[in-house]
Amino acid sequence: MNTNIKNRDEIEEQFKWNLGTMYKNADEVKQDLEKIKELLEQFKGYQGRLTDKETILEALQLQDRSDQLMEKSYTYAHMKLDEDIANTQALALFDQVKSLYVVYSEATSFFVPDLMKLDDEFLQSLAGDERFKDYRHFIREIGRNKEHILSDTEEKILSSFGEIAGAPKSIFQTLNNADLKFGQVINENNEPVELTHGRYQRLIQSGSREVRKAAYNELYRVYKSFKNTIAQTYINSVKKDCLYARLRKYNSALESSTFADNVDVSVYHNLIATIRHNISLLHRYIDFRKQVMQLPELHMYDLYVPLVTELNKNYSYQEAVDLVLQGLRKLGDRYVVDLKHGLENGWVDVYENKGKTAGAYSTGAYGYHPYILLNFNGTMNDVFTLAHEAGHAMHTFYSHKNQPYRNASYTIFVAEVASTLNENLLIHHLLAQTNDAKEKLYLLNYNLEQVRTTLFRQTMFAEFEKITHEKAEQGVSLTPEALSEIYYELNKFYYQGVRLDDEISMEWARIPHFYNAFYVYKYTTGFSAAVALANGILQGGPEELAKYLEFLGSGGKDYPLELLKKAGVDMEKPQPVEACLHSFDENLKLAAQLI
């Protein structure tokens, strides 16, 4: 494990993503920003004129052109900043793009309200016109959203607040990635190392209890010292969510979020109820972990260490790539060839460097290949992170390849399916490759940890969001102490059998997804759908694979629940979540037989 974080210019080019396929430099971005301004002036001329099919079609096509340029410039600018969030030139460019995005949103805000003034019969005639085939789902959404769209003036006002509304998220990201400084931790070799977000993920898996305890305590010491600032940031994010929902005539912020996917709030509530009803499975796993680790009591910092430390291997990046490609062979030759090409040709930014944003993600702009950001440290977890983000990237790649721009973007609800399915296939492959009992236990535990951290932990996060937003909507004051108490009580229910230290009450303060309200439950629904689809591919035949590949190429041409139904899984029923819990139960029994 390196003890020094490299500067960006010290990273080899082969391990950096190639943003040059989009723009060679900032000047080219600024040229596109000028083009966007010109297109906006043209687009404004359609206000009040959307009364006949020809004019509407022209406006839609012009909006597509300007949207693509806006998406491209925004994607490039935020990736450039994520390379080094302390880079003032990149920050200035991103601020310029964000500012134009607010102007862009304000200038185009008339479009949907004007279309909503059209009567339903005329809208239906548009959907039936072959010239509008690429816009049918968009037109259907116009009708569905009518009651939640405001007047022209009101929409323009809301759009003008876009940058301010995004302030809580932006402030948290800057604080979390650029300003928070952690101290040093003594590692397994008795060496002092600087604690970073990326290193924490490895240190918390250390075989040395003192190392992981020190990393855990140091991390939360720093977050606790900023609890008032972070709490106010998050509370204002919650208030923003509730305000926008109320202004758009939703019953709650939760309904506002689920409505966007055409998902009833009952899906959210039923998920929490199903997990709570089966929480004894998590408690059994905690008891199993305590037994294997031979500890009188478990602390939260004991939950991430692999149970078979002898198999805590370290992988080079190339070894990780090879493992992922082997594990995904069930998805067919075309998929593997396309992914291999991407991983070897500038899709991925591999290693941590000073100032680089924490975590991992995949992103992209229509007309260009997708990108993957990693902070690769060589752990098994990093191998699965690569498989996960590759799933996102290939979903984007095939959706962009097979859908027109208007239908190419899939919703967040289905975004985690392809990524999690990849992880499921990889774990199945690795288990099939070994007869060694210790290695099987290691891999089974990794799979159990996937379920713990996704199905159980993300549902706990979803409960936290539900409670905080409901309290804000009821007029109950949220304070740093109240947030910590809510979070601590949830941990008491979910992690019965674990000795809860005070530090865990501050974990809410470091979860970036909380600034995308009601996002995290989609990890759980996506995970459950992915398990069902993976089982279908592994146990079925060409038909199951064909349906899944069709799903990958479907983008957002239909509502997410309908896309999943066509792929072979119905998330409006409890069976996918229950089946995933059953799989967890079976793997826990298998693991118990190996000790």
PDB file of C-alpha atoms in Angstrom, residues 424-537:
ATOM      1  CA  ASN A 424     -23.418 -11.332  -9.427  1.00  0.00           C
ATOM      2  CA  LEU A 425     -21.972 -13.005 -12.510  1.00  0.00           C
ATOM      3  CA  LEU A 426     -18.417 -12.347 -11.337  1.00  0.00           C
ATOM      4  CA  ILE A 427     -18.994 -13.851  -7.879  1.00  0.00           C
ATOM      5  CA  HIS A 428     -20.634 -16.903  -9.478  1.00  0.00           C
ATOM      6  CA  HIS A 429     -17.631 -17.324 -11.793  1.00  0.00           C
ATOM      7  CA  LEU A 430     -15.103 -17.051  -8.978  1.00  0.00           C
ATOM      8  CA  LEU A 431     -16.975 -19.541  -6.805  1.00  0.00           C
ATOM      9  CA  ALA A 432     -17.075 -22.010  -9.698  1.00  0.00           C
ATOM     10  CA  GLN A 433     -13.310 -21.737 -10.199  1.00  0.00           C
ATOM     11  CA  THR A 434     -12.269 -22.985  -6.786  1.00  0.00           C
ATOM     12  CA  ASN A 435     -12.661 -26.119  -4.651  1.00  0.00           C
ATOM     13  CA  ASP A 436     -10.726 -24.616  -1.778  1.00  0.00           C
ATOM     14  CA  ALA A 437     -12.952 -24.318   1.304  1.00  0.00           C
ATOM     15  CA  LYS A 438     -11.229 -21.171   2.572  1.00  0.00           C
ATOM     16  CA  GLU A 439     -11.542 -19.433  -0.759  1.00  0.00           C
ATOM     17  CA  LYS A 440     -15.189 -20.437  -1.039  1.00  0.00           C
ATOM     18  CA  LEU A 441     -15.805 -18.988   2.408  1.00  0.00           C
ATOM     19  CA  TYR A 442     -14.044 -15.803   1.398  1.00  0.00           C
ATOM     20  CA  LEU A 443     -16.176 -15.456  -1.739  1.00  0.00           C
ATOM     21  CA  LEU A 444     -19.410 -16.442  -0.033  1.00  0.00           C
ATOM     22  CA  ASN A 445     -18.755 -13.841   2.619  1.00  0.00           C
ATOM     23  CA  TYR A 446     -18.075 -11.256  -0.053  1.00  0.00           C
ATOM     24  CA  ASN A 447     -21.487 -12.070  -1.520  1.00  0.00           C
ATOM     25  CA  LEU A 448     -23.095 -11.907   1.927  1.00  0.00           C
ATOM     26  CA  GLU A 449     -21.470  -8.510   2.404  1.00  0.00           C
ATOM     27  CA  GLN A 450     -22.925  -7.347  -0.890  1.00  0.00           C
ATOM     28  CA  VAL A 451     -26.377  -8.156   0.408  1.00  0.00           C
ATOM     29  CA  ARG A 452     -25.671  -6.619   3.813  1.00  0.00           C
ATOM     30  CA  THR A 453     -24.341  -3.380   2.378  1.00  0.00           C
ATOM     31  CA  THR A 454     -26.890  -3.110  -0.421  1.00  0.00           C
ATOM     32  CA  LEU A 455     -30.142  -4.785   0.563  1.00  0.00           C
ATOM     33  CA  PHE A 456     -29.985  -4.027   4.292  1.00  0.00           C
ATOM     34  CA  ARG A 457     -27.747  -0.961   4.603  1.00  0.00           C
ATOM     35  CA  GLN A 458     -29.216   0.968   1.678  1.00  0.00           C
ATOM     36  CA  THR A 459     -32.718   0.257   2.974  1.00  0.00           C
ATOM     37  CA  MET A 460     -31.624   1.699   6.315  1.00  0.00           C
ATOM     38  CA  PHE A 461     -30.403   4.759   4.410  1.00  0.00           C
ATOM     39  CA  ALA A 462     -33.791   4.903   2.671  1.00  0.00           C
ATOM     40  CA  GLU A 463     -35.504   4.878   6.064  1.00  0.00           C
ATOM     41  CA  PHE A 464     -33.291   7.727   7.252  1.00  0.00           C
ATOM     42  CA  GLU A 465     -34.253   9.827   4.230  1.00  0.00           C
ATOM     43  CA  LYS A 466     -37.927   8.976   4.682  1.00  0.00           C
ATOM     44  CA  ILE A 467     -37.863  10.025   8.348  1.00  0.00           C
ATOM     45  CA  THR A 468     -35.926  13.276   7.834  1.00  0.00           C
ATOM     46  CA  HIS A 469     -38.154  14.413   4.975  1.00  0.00           C
ATOM     47  CA  GLU A 470     -41.344  13.496   6.835  1.00  0.00           C
ATOM     48  CA  LYS A 471     -40.197  15.465   9.881  1.00  0.00           C
ATOM     49  CA  ALA A 472     -39.428  18.496   7.709  1.00  0.00           C
ATOM     50  CA  GLU A 473     -42.850  18.226   6.068  1.00  0.00           C
ATOM     51  CA  GLN A 474     -44.484  18.021   9.506  1.00  0.00           C
ATOM     52  CA  GLY A 475     -42.675  21.173  10.613  1.00  0.00           C
ATOM     53  CA  VAL A 476     -40.456  19.322  13.106  1.00  0.00           C
ATOM     54  CA  SER A 477     -37.125  21.067  13.589  1.00  0.00           C
ATOM     55  CA  LEU A 478     -34.101  19.097  12.419  1.00  0.00           C
ATOM     56  CA  THR A 479     -30.852  19.671  14.302  1.00  0.00           C
ATOM     57  CA  PRO A 480     -27.409  18.016  14.242  1.00  0.00           C
ATOM     58  CA  GLU A 481     -28.385  16.135  17.409  1.00  0.00           C
ATOM     59  CA  ALA A 482     -31.734  15.039  15.945  1.00  0.00           C
ATOM     60  CA  LEU A 483     -30.094  13.706  12.781  1.00  0.00           C
ATOM     61  CA  SER A 484     -27.568  11.736  14.819  1.00  0.00           C
ATOM     62  CA  GLU A 485     -30.272  10.344  17.101  1.00  0.00           C
ATOM     63  CA  ILE A 486     -32.417   9.203  14.154  1.00  0.00           C
ATOM     64  CA  TYR A 487     -29.428   7.526  12.589  1.00  0.00           C
ATOM     65  CA  TYR A 488     -28.297   5.879  15.827  1.00  0.00           C
ATOM     66  CA  GLU A 489     -31.751   4.419  16.499  1.00  0.00           C
ATOM     67  CA  LEU A 490     -31.921   2.938  13.016  1.00  0.00           C
ATOM     68  CA  ASN A 491     -28.558   1.283  13.566  1.00  0.00           C
ATOM     69  CA  LYS A 492     -29.828  -0.194  16.849  1.00  0.00           C
ATOM     70  CA  PHE A 493     -32.647  -1.936  14.963  1.00  0.00           C
ATOM     71  CA  TYR A 494     -30.675  -3.053  11.918  1.00  0.00           C
ATOM     72  CA  TYR A 495     -27.438  -4.017  13.675  1.00  0.00           C
ATOM     73  CA  GLN A 496     -28.707  -5.814  16.750  1.00  0.00           C
ATOM     74  CA  GLY A 497     -25.753  -7.790  18.098  1.00  0.00           C
ATOM     75  CA  VAL A 498     -23.178  -5.102  17.257  1.00  0.00           C
ATOM     76  CA  ARG A 499     -21.692  -2.886  19.959  1.00  0.00           C
ATOM     77  CA  LEU A 500     -22.626   0.566  18.686  1.00  0.00           C
ATOM     78  CA  ASP A 501     -20.002   3.203  19.334  1.00  0.00           C
ATOM     79  CA  ASP A 502     -21.030   6.855  19.419  1.00  0.00           C
ATOM     80  CA  GLU A 503     -19.090   7.398  16.184  1.00  0.00           C
ATOM     81  CA  ILE A 504     -21.725   5.584  14.090  1.00  0.00           C
ATOM     82  CA  SER A 505     -24.248   8.311  14.899  1.00  0.00           C
ATOM     83  CA  MET A 506     -22.215  10.571  12.550  1.00  0.00           C
ATOM     84  CA  GLU A 507     -22.207   8.248   9.535  1.00  0.00           C
ATOM     85  CA  TRP A 508     -25.089  10.139   7.915  1.00  0.00           C
ATOM     86  CA  ALA A 509     -22.694  13.089   7.565  1.00  0.00           C
ATOM     87  CA  ARG A 510     -20.492  11.307   5.016  1.00  0.00           C
ATOM     88  CA  ILE A 511     -23.106   9.814   2.651  1.00  0.00           C
ATOM     89  CA  PRO A 512     -23.048  11.828  -0.617  1.00  0.00           C
ATOM     90  CA  HIS A 513     -26.132  10.073  -2.013  1.00  0.00           C
ATOM     91  CA  PHE A 514     -28.301  11.792   0.608  1.00  0.00           C
ATOM     92  CA  TYR A 515     -28.005  14.919  -1.543  1.00  0.00           C
ATOM     93  CA  ASN A 516     -29.889  13.080  -4.311  1.00  0.00           C
ATOM     94  CA  ALA A 517     -33.078  12.512  -2.363  1.00  0.00           C
ATOM     95  CA  PHE A 518     -34.535   8.990  -2.352  1.00  0.00           C
ATOM     96  CA  TYR A 519     -31.835   7.663  -4.645  1.00  0.00           C
ATOM     97  CA  VAL A 520     -30.490   4.923  -2.395  1.00  0.00           C
ATOM     98  CA  TYR A 521     -33.573   2.678  -2.347  1.00  0.00           C
ATOM     99  CA  LYS A 522     -32.991   2.130  -6.047  1.00  0.00           C
ATOM    100  CA  TYR A 523     -29.764   0.319  -5.183  1.00  0.00           C
ATOM    101  CA  THR A 524     -31.881  -2.195  -3.268  1.00  0.00           C
ATOM    102  CA  THR A 525     -34.572  -2.641  -5.920  1.00  0.00           C
ATOM    103  CA  GLY A 526     -31.878  -2.735  -8.605  1.00  0.00           C
ATOM    104  CA  PHE A 527     -29.879  -5.316  -6.649  1.00  0.00           C
ATOM    105  CA  SER A 528     -32.936  -7.553  -6.288  1.00  0.00           C
ATOM    106  CA  ALA A 529     -33.793  -7.259  -9.983  1.00  0.00           C
ATOM    107  CA  ALA A 530     -30.172  -7.977 -10.906  1.00  0.00           C
ATOM    108  CA  VAL A 531     -30.105 -11.178  -8.828  1.00  0.00           C
ATOM    109  CA  ALA A 532     -33.272 -12.391 -10.569  1.00  0.00           C
ATOM    110  CA  LEU A 533     -31.949 -11.561 -14.045  1.00  0.00           C
ATOM    111  CA  ALA A 534     -28.513 -13.054 -13.323  1.00  0.00           C
ATOM    112  CA  ASN A 535     -30.140 -16.283 -12.155  1.00  0.00           C
ATOM    113  CA  GLY A 536     -32.152 -16.327 -15.357  1.00  0.00           C
ATOM    114  CA  ILE A 537     -29.022 -15.946 -17.499  1.00  0.00           C
TER     115      ILE A 537
END
